[in-house]
Short mmCIF file of C-alpha atoms and ligand atoms in Angstrom, two decimals:
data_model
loop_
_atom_site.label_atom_id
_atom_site.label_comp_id
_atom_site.label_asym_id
_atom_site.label_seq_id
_atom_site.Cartn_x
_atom_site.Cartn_y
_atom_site.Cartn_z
CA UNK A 1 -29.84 96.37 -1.37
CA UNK A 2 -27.10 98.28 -3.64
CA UNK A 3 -25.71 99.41 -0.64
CA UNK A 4 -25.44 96.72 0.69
CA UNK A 5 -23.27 95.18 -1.69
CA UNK A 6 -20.77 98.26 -2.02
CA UNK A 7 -19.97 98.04 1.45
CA UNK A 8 -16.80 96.84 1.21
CA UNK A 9 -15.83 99.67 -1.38
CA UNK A 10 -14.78 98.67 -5.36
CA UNK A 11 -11.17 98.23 -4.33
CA UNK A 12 -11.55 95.83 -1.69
CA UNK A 13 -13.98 93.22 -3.45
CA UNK A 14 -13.52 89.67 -3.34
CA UNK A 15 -13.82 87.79 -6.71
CA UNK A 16 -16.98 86.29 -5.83
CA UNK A 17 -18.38 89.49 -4.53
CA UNK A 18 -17.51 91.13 -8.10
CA UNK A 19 -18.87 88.37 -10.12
CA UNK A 20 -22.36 88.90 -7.92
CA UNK A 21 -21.81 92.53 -8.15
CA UNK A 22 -21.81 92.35 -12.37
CA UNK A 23 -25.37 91.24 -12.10
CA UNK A 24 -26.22 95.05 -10.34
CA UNK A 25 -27.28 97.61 -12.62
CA UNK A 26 -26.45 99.87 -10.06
CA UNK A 27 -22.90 98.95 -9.25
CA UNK A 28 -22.54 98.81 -13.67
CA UNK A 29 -23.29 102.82 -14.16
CA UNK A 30 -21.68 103.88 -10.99
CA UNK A 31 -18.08 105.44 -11.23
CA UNK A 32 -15.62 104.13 -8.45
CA UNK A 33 -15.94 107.54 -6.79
CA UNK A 34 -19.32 107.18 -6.33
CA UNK A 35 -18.77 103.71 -5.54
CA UNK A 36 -16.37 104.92 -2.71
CA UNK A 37 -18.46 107.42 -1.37
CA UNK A 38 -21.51 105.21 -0.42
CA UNK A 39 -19.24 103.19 1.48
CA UNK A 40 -19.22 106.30 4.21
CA UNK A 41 -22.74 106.16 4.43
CA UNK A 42 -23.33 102.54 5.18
CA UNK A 43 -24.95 101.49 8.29
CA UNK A 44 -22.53 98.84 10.40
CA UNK A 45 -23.59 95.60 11.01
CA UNK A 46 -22.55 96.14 14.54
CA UNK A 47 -25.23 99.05 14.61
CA UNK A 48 -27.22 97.21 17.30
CA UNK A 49 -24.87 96.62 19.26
CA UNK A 50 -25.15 98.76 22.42
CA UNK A 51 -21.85 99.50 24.11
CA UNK A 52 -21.40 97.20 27.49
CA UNK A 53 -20.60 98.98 30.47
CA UNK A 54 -17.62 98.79 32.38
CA UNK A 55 -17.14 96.02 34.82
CA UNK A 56 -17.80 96.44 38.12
CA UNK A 57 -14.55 95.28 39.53
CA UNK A 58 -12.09 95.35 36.32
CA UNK A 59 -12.94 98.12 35.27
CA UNK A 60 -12.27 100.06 38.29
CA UNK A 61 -8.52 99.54 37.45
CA UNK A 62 -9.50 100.84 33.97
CA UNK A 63 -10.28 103.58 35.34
CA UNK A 64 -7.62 103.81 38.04
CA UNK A 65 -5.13 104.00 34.93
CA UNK A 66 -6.50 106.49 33.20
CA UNK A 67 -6.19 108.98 36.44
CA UNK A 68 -2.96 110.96 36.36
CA UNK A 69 -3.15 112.10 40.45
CA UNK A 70 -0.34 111.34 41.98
CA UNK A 71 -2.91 110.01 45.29
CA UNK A 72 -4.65 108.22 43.07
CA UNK A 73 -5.02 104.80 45.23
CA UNK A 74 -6.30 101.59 43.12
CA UNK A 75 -8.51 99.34 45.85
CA UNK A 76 -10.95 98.28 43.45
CA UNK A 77 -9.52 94.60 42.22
CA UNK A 78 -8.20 92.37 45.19
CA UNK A 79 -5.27 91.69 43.63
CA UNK A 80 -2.34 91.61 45.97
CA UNK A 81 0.28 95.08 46.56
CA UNK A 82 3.88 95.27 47.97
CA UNK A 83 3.88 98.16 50.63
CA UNK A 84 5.55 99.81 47.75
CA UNK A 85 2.17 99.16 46.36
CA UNK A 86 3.99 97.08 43.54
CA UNK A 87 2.44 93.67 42.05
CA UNK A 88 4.30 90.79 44.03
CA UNK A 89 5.81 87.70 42.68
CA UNK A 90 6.33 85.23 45.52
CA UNK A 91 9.45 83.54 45.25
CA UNK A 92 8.21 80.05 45.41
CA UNK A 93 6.44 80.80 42.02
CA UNK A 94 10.24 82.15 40.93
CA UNK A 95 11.45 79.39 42.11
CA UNK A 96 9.36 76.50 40.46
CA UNK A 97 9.59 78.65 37.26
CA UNK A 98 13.18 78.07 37.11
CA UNK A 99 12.69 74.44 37.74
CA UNK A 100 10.63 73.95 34.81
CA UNK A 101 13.43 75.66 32.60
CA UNK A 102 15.76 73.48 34.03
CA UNK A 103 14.03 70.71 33.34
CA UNK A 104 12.83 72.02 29.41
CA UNK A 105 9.53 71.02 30.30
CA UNK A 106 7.71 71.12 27.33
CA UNK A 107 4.73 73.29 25.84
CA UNK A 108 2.39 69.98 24.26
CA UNK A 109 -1.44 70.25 24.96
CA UNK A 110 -2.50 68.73 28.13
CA UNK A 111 -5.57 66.49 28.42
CA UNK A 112 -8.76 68.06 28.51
CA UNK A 113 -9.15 67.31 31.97
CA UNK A 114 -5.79 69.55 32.84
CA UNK A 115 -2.09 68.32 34.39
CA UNK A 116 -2.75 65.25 36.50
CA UNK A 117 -0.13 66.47 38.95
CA UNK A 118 -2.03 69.38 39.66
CA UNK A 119 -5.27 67.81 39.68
CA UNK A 120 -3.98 65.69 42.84
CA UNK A 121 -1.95 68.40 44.45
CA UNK A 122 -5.62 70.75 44.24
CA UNK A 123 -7.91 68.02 45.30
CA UNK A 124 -5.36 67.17 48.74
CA UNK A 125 -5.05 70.80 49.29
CA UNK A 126 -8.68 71.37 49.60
CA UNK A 127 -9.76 67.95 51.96
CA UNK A 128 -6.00 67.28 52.92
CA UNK A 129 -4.04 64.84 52.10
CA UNK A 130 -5.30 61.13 52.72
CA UNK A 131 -8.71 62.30 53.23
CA UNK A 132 -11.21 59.55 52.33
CA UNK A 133 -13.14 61.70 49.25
CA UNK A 134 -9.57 61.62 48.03
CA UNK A 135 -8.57 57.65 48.56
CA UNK A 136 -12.00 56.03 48.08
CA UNK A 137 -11.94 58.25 44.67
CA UNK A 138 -14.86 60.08 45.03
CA UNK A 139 -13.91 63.49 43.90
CA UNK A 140 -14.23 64.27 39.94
CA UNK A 141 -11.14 67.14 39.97
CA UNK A 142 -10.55 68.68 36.65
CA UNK A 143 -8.52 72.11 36.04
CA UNK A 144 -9.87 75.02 35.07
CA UNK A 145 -9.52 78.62 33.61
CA UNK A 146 -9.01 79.97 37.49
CA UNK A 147 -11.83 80.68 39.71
CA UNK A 148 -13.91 81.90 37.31
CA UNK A 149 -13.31 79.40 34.22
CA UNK A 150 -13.76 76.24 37.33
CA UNK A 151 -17.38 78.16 38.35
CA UNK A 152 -18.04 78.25 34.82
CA UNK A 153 -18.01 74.57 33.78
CA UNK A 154 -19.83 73.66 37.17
CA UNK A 155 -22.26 76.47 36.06
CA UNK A 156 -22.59 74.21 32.46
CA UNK A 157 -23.13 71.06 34.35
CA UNK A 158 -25.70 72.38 36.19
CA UNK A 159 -27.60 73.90 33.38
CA UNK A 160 -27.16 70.50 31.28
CA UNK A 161 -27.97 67.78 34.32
CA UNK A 162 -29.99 69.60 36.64
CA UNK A 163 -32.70 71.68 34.25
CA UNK A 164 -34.67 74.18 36.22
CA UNK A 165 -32.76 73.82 39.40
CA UNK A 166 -31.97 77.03 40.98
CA UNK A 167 -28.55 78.39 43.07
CA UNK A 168 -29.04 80.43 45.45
CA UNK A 169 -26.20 82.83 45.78
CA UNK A 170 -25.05 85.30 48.98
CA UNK A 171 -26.75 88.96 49.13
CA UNK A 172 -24.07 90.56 48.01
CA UNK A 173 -21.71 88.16 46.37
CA UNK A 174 -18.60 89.04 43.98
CA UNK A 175 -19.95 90.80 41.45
CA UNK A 176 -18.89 88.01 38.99
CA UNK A 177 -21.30 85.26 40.24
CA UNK A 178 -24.63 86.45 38.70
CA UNK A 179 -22.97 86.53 35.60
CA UNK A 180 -21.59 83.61 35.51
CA UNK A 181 -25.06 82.14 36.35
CA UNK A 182 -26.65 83.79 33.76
CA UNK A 183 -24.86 83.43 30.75
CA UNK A 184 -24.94 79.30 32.13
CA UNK A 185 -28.98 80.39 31.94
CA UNK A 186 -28.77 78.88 35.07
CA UNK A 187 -31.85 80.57 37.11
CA UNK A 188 -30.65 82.08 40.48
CA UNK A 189 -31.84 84.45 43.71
CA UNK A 190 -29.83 84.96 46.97
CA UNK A 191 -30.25 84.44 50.35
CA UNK A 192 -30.14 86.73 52.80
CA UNK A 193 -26.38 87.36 54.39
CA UNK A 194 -25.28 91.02 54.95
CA UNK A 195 -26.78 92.65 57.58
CA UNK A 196 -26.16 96.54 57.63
CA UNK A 197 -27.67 97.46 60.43
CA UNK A 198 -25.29 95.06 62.19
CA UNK A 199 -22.33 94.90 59.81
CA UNK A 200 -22.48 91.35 60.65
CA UNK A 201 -24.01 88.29 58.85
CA UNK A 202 -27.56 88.01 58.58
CA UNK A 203 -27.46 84.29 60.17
CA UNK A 204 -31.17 83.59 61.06
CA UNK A 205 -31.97 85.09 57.38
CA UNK A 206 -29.49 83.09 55.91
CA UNK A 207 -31.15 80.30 57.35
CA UNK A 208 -34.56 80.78 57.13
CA UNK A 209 -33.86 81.42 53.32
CA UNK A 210 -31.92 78.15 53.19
CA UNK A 211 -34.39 75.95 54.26
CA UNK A 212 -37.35 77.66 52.15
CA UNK A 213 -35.30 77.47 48.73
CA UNK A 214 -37.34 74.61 46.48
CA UNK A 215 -35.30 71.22 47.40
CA UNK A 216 -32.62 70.18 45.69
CA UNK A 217 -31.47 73.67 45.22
CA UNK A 218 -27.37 74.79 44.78
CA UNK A 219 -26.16 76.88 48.02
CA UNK A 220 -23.22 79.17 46.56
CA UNK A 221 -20.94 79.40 49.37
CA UNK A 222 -17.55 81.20 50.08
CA UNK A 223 -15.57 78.62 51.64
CA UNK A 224 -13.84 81.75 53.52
CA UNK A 225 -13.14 85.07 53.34
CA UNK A 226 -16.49 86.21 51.73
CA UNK A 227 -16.39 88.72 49.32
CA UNK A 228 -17.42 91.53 49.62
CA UNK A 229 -18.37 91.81 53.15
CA UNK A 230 -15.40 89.86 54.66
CA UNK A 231 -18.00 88.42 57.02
CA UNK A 232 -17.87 84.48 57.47
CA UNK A 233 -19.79 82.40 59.69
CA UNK A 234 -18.32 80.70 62.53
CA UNK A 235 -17.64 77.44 63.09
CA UNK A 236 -20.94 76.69 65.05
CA UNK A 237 -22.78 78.43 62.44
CA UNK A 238 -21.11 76.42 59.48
CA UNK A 239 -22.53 73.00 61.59
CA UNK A 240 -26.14 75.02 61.18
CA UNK A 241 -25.63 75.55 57.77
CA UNK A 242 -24.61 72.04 56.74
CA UNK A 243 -27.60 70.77 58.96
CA UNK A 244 -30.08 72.75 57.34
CA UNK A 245 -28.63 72.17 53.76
CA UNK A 246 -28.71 68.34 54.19
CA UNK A 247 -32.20 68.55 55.47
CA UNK A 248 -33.60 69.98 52.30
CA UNK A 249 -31.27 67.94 50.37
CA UNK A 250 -29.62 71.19 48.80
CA UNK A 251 -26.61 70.65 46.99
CA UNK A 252 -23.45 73.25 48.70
CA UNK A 253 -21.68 74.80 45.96
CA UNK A 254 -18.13 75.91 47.29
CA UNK A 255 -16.53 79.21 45.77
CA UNK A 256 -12.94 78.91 47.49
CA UNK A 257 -10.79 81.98 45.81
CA UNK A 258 -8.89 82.58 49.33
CA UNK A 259 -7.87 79.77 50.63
CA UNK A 260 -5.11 80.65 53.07
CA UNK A 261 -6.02 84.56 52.71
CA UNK A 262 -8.64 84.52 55.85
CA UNK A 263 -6.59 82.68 58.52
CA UNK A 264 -3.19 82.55 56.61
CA UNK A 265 -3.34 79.00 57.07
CA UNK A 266 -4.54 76.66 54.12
CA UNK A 267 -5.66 74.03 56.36
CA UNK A 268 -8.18 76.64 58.33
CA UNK A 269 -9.79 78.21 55.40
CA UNK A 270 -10.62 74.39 54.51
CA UNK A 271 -12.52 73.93 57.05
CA UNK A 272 -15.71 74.65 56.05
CA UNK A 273 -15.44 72.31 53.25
CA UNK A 274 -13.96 69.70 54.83
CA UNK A 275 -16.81 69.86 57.16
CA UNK A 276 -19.27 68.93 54.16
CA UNK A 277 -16.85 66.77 53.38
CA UNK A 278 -17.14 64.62 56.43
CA UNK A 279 -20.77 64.67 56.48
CA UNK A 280 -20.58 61.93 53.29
CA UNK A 281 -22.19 65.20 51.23
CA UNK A 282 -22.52 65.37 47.17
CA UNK A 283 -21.18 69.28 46.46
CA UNK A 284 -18.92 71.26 44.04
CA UNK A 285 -16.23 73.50 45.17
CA UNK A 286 -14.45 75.93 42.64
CA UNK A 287 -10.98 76.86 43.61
CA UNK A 288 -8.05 79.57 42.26
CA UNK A 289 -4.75 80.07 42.54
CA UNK A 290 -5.17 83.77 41.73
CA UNK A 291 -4.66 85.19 45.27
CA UNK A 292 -2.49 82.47 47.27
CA UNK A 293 -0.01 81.90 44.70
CA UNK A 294 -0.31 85.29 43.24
CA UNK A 295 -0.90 83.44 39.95
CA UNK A 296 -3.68 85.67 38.57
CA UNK A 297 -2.69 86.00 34.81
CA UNK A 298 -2.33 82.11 34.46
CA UNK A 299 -5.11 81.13 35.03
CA UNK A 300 -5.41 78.41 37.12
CA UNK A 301 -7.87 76.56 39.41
CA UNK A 302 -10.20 73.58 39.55
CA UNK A 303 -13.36 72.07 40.11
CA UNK A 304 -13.87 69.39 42.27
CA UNK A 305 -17.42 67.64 42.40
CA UNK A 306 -17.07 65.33 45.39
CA UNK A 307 -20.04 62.71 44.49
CA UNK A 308 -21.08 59.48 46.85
CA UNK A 309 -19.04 56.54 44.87
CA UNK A 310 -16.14 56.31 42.78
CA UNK A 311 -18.33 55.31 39.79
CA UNK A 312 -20.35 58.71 39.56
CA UNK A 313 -17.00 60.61 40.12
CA UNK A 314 -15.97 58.95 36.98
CA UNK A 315 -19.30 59.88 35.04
CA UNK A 316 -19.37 63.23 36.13
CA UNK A 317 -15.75 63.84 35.37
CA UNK A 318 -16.61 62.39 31.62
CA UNK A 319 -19.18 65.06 31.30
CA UNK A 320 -17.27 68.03 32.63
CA UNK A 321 -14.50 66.85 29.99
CA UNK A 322 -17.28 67.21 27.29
CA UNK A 323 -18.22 70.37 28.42
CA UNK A 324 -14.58 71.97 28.40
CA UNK A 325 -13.53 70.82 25.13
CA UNK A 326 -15.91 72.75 23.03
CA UNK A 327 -15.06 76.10 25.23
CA UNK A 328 -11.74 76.07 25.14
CA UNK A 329 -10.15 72.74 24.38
CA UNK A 330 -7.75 72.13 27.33
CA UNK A 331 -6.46 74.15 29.96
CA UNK A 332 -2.79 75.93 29.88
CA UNK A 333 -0.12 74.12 31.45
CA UNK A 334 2.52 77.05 33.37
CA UNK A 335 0.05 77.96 36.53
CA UNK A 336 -0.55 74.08 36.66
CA UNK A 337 3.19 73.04 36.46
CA UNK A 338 3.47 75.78 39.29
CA UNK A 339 0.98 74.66 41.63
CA UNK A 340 2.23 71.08 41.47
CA UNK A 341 5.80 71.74 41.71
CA UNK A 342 4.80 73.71 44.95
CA UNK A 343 2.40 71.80 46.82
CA UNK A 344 4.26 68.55 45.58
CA UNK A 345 7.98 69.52 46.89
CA UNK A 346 7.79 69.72 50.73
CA UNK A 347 10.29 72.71 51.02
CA UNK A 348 8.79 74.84 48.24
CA UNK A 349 5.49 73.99 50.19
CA UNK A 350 6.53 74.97 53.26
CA UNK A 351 8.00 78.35 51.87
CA UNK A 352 4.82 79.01 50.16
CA UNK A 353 3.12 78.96 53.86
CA UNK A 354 5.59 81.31 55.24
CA UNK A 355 4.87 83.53 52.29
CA UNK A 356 0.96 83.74 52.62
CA UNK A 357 1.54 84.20 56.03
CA UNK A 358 3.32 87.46 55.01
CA UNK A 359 0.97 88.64 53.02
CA UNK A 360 -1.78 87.70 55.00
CA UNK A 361 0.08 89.45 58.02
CA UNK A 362 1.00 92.61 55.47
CA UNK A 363 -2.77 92.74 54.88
CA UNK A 364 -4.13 92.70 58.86
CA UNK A 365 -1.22 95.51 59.60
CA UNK A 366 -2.47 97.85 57.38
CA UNK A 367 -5.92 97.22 58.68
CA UNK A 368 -5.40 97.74 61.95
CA UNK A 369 -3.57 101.49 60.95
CA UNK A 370 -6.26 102.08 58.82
CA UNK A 371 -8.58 101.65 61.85
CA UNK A 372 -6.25 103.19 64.19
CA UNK A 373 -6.17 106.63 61.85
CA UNK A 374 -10.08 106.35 61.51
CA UNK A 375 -11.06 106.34 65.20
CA UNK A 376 -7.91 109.25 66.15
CA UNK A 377 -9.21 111.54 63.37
CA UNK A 378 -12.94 110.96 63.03
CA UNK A 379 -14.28 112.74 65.98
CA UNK A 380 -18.15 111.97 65.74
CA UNK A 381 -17.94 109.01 67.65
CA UNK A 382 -18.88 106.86 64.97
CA UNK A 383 -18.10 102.81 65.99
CA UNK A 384 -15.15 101.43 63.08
CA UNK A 385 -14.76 98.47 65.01
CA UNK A 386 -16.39 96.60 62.61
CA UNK A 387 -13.69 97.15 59.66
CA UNK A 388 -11.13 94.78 62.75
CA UNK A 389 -13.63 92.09 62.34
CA UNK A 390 -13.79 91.66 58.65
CA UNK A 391 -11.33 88.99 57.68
CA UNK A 392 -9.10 87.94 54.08
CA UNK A 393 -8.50 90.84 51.53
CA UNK A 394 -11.09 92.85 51.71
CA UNK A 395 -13.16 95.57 53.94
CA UNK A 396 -16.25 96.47 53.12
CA UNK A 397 -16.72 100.13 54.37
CA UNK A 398 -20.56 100.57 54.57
CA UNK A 399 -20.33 103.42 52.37
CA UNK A 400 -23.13 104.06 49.58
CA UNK A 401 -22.53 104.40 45.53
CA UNK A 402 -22.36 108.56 46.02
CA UNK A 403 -19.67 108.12 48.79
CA UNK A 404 -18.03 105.97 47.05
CA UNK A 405 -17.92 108.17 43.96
CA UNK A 406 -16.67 110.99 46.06
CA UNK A 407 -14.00 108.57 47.63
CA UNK A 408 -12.71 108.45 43.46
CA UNK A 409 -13.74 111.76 42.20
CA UNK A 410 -12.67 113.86 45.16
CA UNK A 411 -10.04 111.41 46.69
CA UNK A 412 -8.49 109.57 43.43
CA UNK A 413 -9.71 106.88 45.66
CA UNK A 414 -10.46 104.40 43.19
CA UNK A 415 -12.99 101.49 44.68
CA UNK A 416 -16.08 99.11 43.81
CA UNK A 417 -19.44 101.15 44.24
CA UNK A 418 -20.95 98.53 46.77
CA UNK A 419 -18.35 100.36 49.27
CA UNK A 420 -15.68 97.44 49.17
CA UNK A 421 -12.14 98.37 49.61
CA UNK A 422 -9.14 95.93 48.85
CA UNK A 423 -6.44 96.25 51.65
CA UNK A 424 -4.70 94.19 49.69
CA UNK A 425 -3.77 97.64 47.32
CA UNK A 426 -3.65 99.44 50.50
CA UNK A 427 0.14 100.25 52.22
CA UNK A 428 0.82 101.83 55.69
CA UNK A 429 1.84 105.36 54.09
CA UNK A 430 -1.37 105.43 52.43
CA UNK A 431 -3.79 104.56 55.66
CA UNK A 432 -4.16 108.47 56.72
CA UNK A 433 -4.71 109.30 53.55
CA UNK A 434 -7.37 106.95 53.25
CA UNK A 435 -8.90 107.13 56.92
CA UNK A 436 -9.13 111.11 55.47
CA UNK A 437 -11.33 110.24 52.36
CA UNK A 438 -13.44 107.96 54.30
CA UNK A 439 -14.39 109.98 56.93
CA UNK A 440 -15.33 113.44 54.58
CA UNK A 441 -17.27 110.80 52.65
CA UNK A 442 -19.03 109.36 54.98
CA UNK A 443 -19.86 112.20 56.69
CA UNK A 444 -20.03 114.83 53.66
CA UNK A 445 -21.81 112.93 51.65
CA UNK A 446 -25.02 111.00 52.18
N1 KET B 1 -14.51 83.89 43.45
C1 KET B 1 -14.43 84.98 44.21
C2 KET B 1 -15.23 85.04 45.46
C3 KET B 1 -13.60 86.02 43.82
O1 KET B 1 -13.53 87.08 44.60
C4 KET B 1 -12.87 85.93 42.62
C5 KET B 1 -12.05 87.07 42.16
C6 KET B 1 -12.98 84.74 41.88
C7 KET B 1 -13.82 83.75 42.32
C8 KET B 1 -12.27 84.49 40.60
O2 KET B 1 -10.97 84.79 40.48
P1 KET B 1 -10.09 84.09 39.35
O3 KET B 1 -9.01 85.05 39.08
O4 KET B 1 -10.95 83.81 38.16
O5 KET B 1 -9.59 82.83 39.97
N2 KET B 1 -12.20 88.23 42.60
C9 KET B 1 -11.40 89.42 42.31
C10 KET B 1 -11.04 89.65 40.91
C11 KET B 1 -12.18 89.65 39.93
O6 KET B 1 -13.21 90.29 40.16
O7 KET B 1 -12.02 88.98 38.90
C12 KET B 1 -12.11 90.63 42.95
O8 KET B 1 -13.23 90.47 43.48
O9 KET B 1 -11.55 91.72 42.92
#
């Protein structure tokens, strides 16, 4: 108990802390050495805390820093790389930037709900303009911290209005997904998607797991370029899905981080939700502006609940306001000002497009060299094809946790341990090199 109370040491004790203090015969024979040196003895109260591991996918780049190889190659986050392998600003983001300084747009808090400009310009981006979610009102669109923050709050809404309910997530998923699930204490297990002896999707598994989830269940979907696998279904297969999800009157729950990243069109990569979308469906879909607008440090994205009238749109929006205000008030304004000044301002829109479709196109050139270098140097005969048919930023190689660890240890190769790579970090000088580490891991190490 003595101890206790000198653990702040005699010279940094608050008033009340001495007048409590007077009342210990201890602390009243002790001389301020002593006092002193029991403070280097004293147990934390942080003592049970454990130390958290590193993140899967952030702290790769950790990691990645702390590596003074000159190879050293960072594919672990998908965060898009110049072929100078520099962090890109796109120029329409330059551009509305200076707008907003022109204008002195000011810093006051925005409504809990986010930048009503934004809110619009996220909602038409996703269903298209003059879609009928969008005119009849039926979509409850407020902003959110990104991709992440947007899951987050759908994640809360689920725990709070649909108790017990379960979401069934993609095996494997982002690595972020299962957390976000669980610190909602939102129950979840996946459904069956990856197929390795393929390195295709799992369809009839997906299925089959679909339709024997308890009813009423949340299907987590990537609305395209799944991550990790870079697998998505086609467009026959996303009619199957729907079909199967309606019948057991699942509710789809839309993770769209890429749109515009898969086909370098934004319309494209929409498809699959506007296909739900048409179908008169109830479903969430989470979006971010970290990848197609390169925005990743601002934060910015939205969730969109599309409901069946106008009236629950409203309600639902109410609640999701409730839910944000406690966690972090309202959202910040710059990535929202951004996106709106963009997708609101036809030419700024239409120079966005042409500069997805550049990095988009950057991103299928260096996979095609990076296949062209694997099948001229790997000699075993071994079929690559498969890395040509994964779409959007990432590949996912196949290789297992020891390959990958040779990839870093031996090859400064820095990558997640489920074998994904990020061609988005990848640049044509660097595709030998790389076609190099994979093969004497793959075949060196088993
Ligand atoms: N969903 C998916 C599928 C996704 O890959 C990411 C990010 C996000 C959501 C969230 O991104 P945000 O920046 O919150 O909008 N993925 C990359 C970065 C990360 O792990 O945070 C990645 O997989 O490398």
């Amino acid at each position: 108990m003595a101890s206790s109370m000198l653990s702040l040491g005699s010279t940094s004790l608050l008033p009340r802390q001495i007048n409590k203090n007077k009342l210990n015969p201890f602390l009243r024979t002790k001389s301020l050495s002593r006092v002193t040196m029991s403070v280097a003895v004293k147990p934390s109260r942080f003592e049970g805390i454990t130390m958290a591991p590193p993140d899967p996918i952030l702290g790769v780049s950790e990691a990645f820093k702390a590596d003074t190889n000159e190879l050293k190659l960072n594919l672990g986050v998908g965060a898009y790389r110049t072929e100078e392998l520099q962090p890109y600003v796109l120029n329409v983001v330059k551009k509305a930037e200076n707008l907003m300084l022109e204008r002195g747009d000011n810093k006051e808090y925005l409504p809990i709900e986010g930048l009503a400009a934004f809110n619009k310009a996220t909602a038409e981006l996703l269903f298209g303009a003059g879609h009928p979610v969008i005119k009849e009102q039926k979509v409850a669109t407020i902003q959110g911290l990104s991709g992440t923050g947007s899951l987050r709050l759908a994640a809360a809404l689920i725990e709070r209005y649909f108790p017990g309910a379960k979401v069934l997530i993609s095996a494997p998923t982002w690595g972020n997904h299962k957390n976000i699930f669980n610190d909602a204490k939102v129950p979840w297990s996946e459904y069956r998607y990856y197929d390795p002896k393929t390195i295709g999707l799992d369809f009839n598994g997906m299925i089959q797991d679909i339709k024997e989830a308890p009813e009423g269940s949340f299907i987590l979907l990537h609305g395209c370029a799944h991550n990790p696998t870079g697998i998505d279904p086609t467009p026959e297969q996303w009619v199957k899905i729907a079909d199967v999800i309606q019948e057991k009157n699942h509710i789809p729950f839309f993770d769209v981080a890429y749109q515009g990243f898969a086909s370098g069109s934004l319309d494209e990569d929409a498809a699959s939700v506007r296909l739900f979308a048409e179908r008169g469906m109830e479903f969430f879909v989470a979006q971010s502006y970290s990848k197609n607008l390169g925005l990743y440090a601002e934060r910015i994205g939205a969730i969109n609940v599309v409901c069946s009238s106008a009236d629950a749109a409203i309600r639902v929006k109410s609640q999701l306001k409730r839910i944000a205000r406690p966690m972090y008030s309202n959202p910040p304004v710059h990535g929202a000002r951004i996106v709106a000044n963009v997708v609101g301002d036809a030419t700024m829109f239409g120079e966005w497009k042409a500069e997805m479709e550049m990095m988009a196109g950057r991103i299928k050139t260096v996979r095609q060299k990076l296949y062209d270098s694997l099948v001229s140097k790997d000699k075993s005969g071994k079929d690559w094809s498969f890395i040509l048919k994964q779409i959007g930023m990432f590949s996912f190689t196949g290789l297992n946790k020891a390959q990958s660890d040779n990839m870093t240890n031996k090859w400064h190769v820095y990558m997640t341990k489920d074998g994904r790579i990020s061609l988005a970090g990848l640049s044509m000088a660097k595709c030998e090199y790389l076609a190099d580490a994979i093969i004497d891991s793959y075949h060196n190490v088993s």
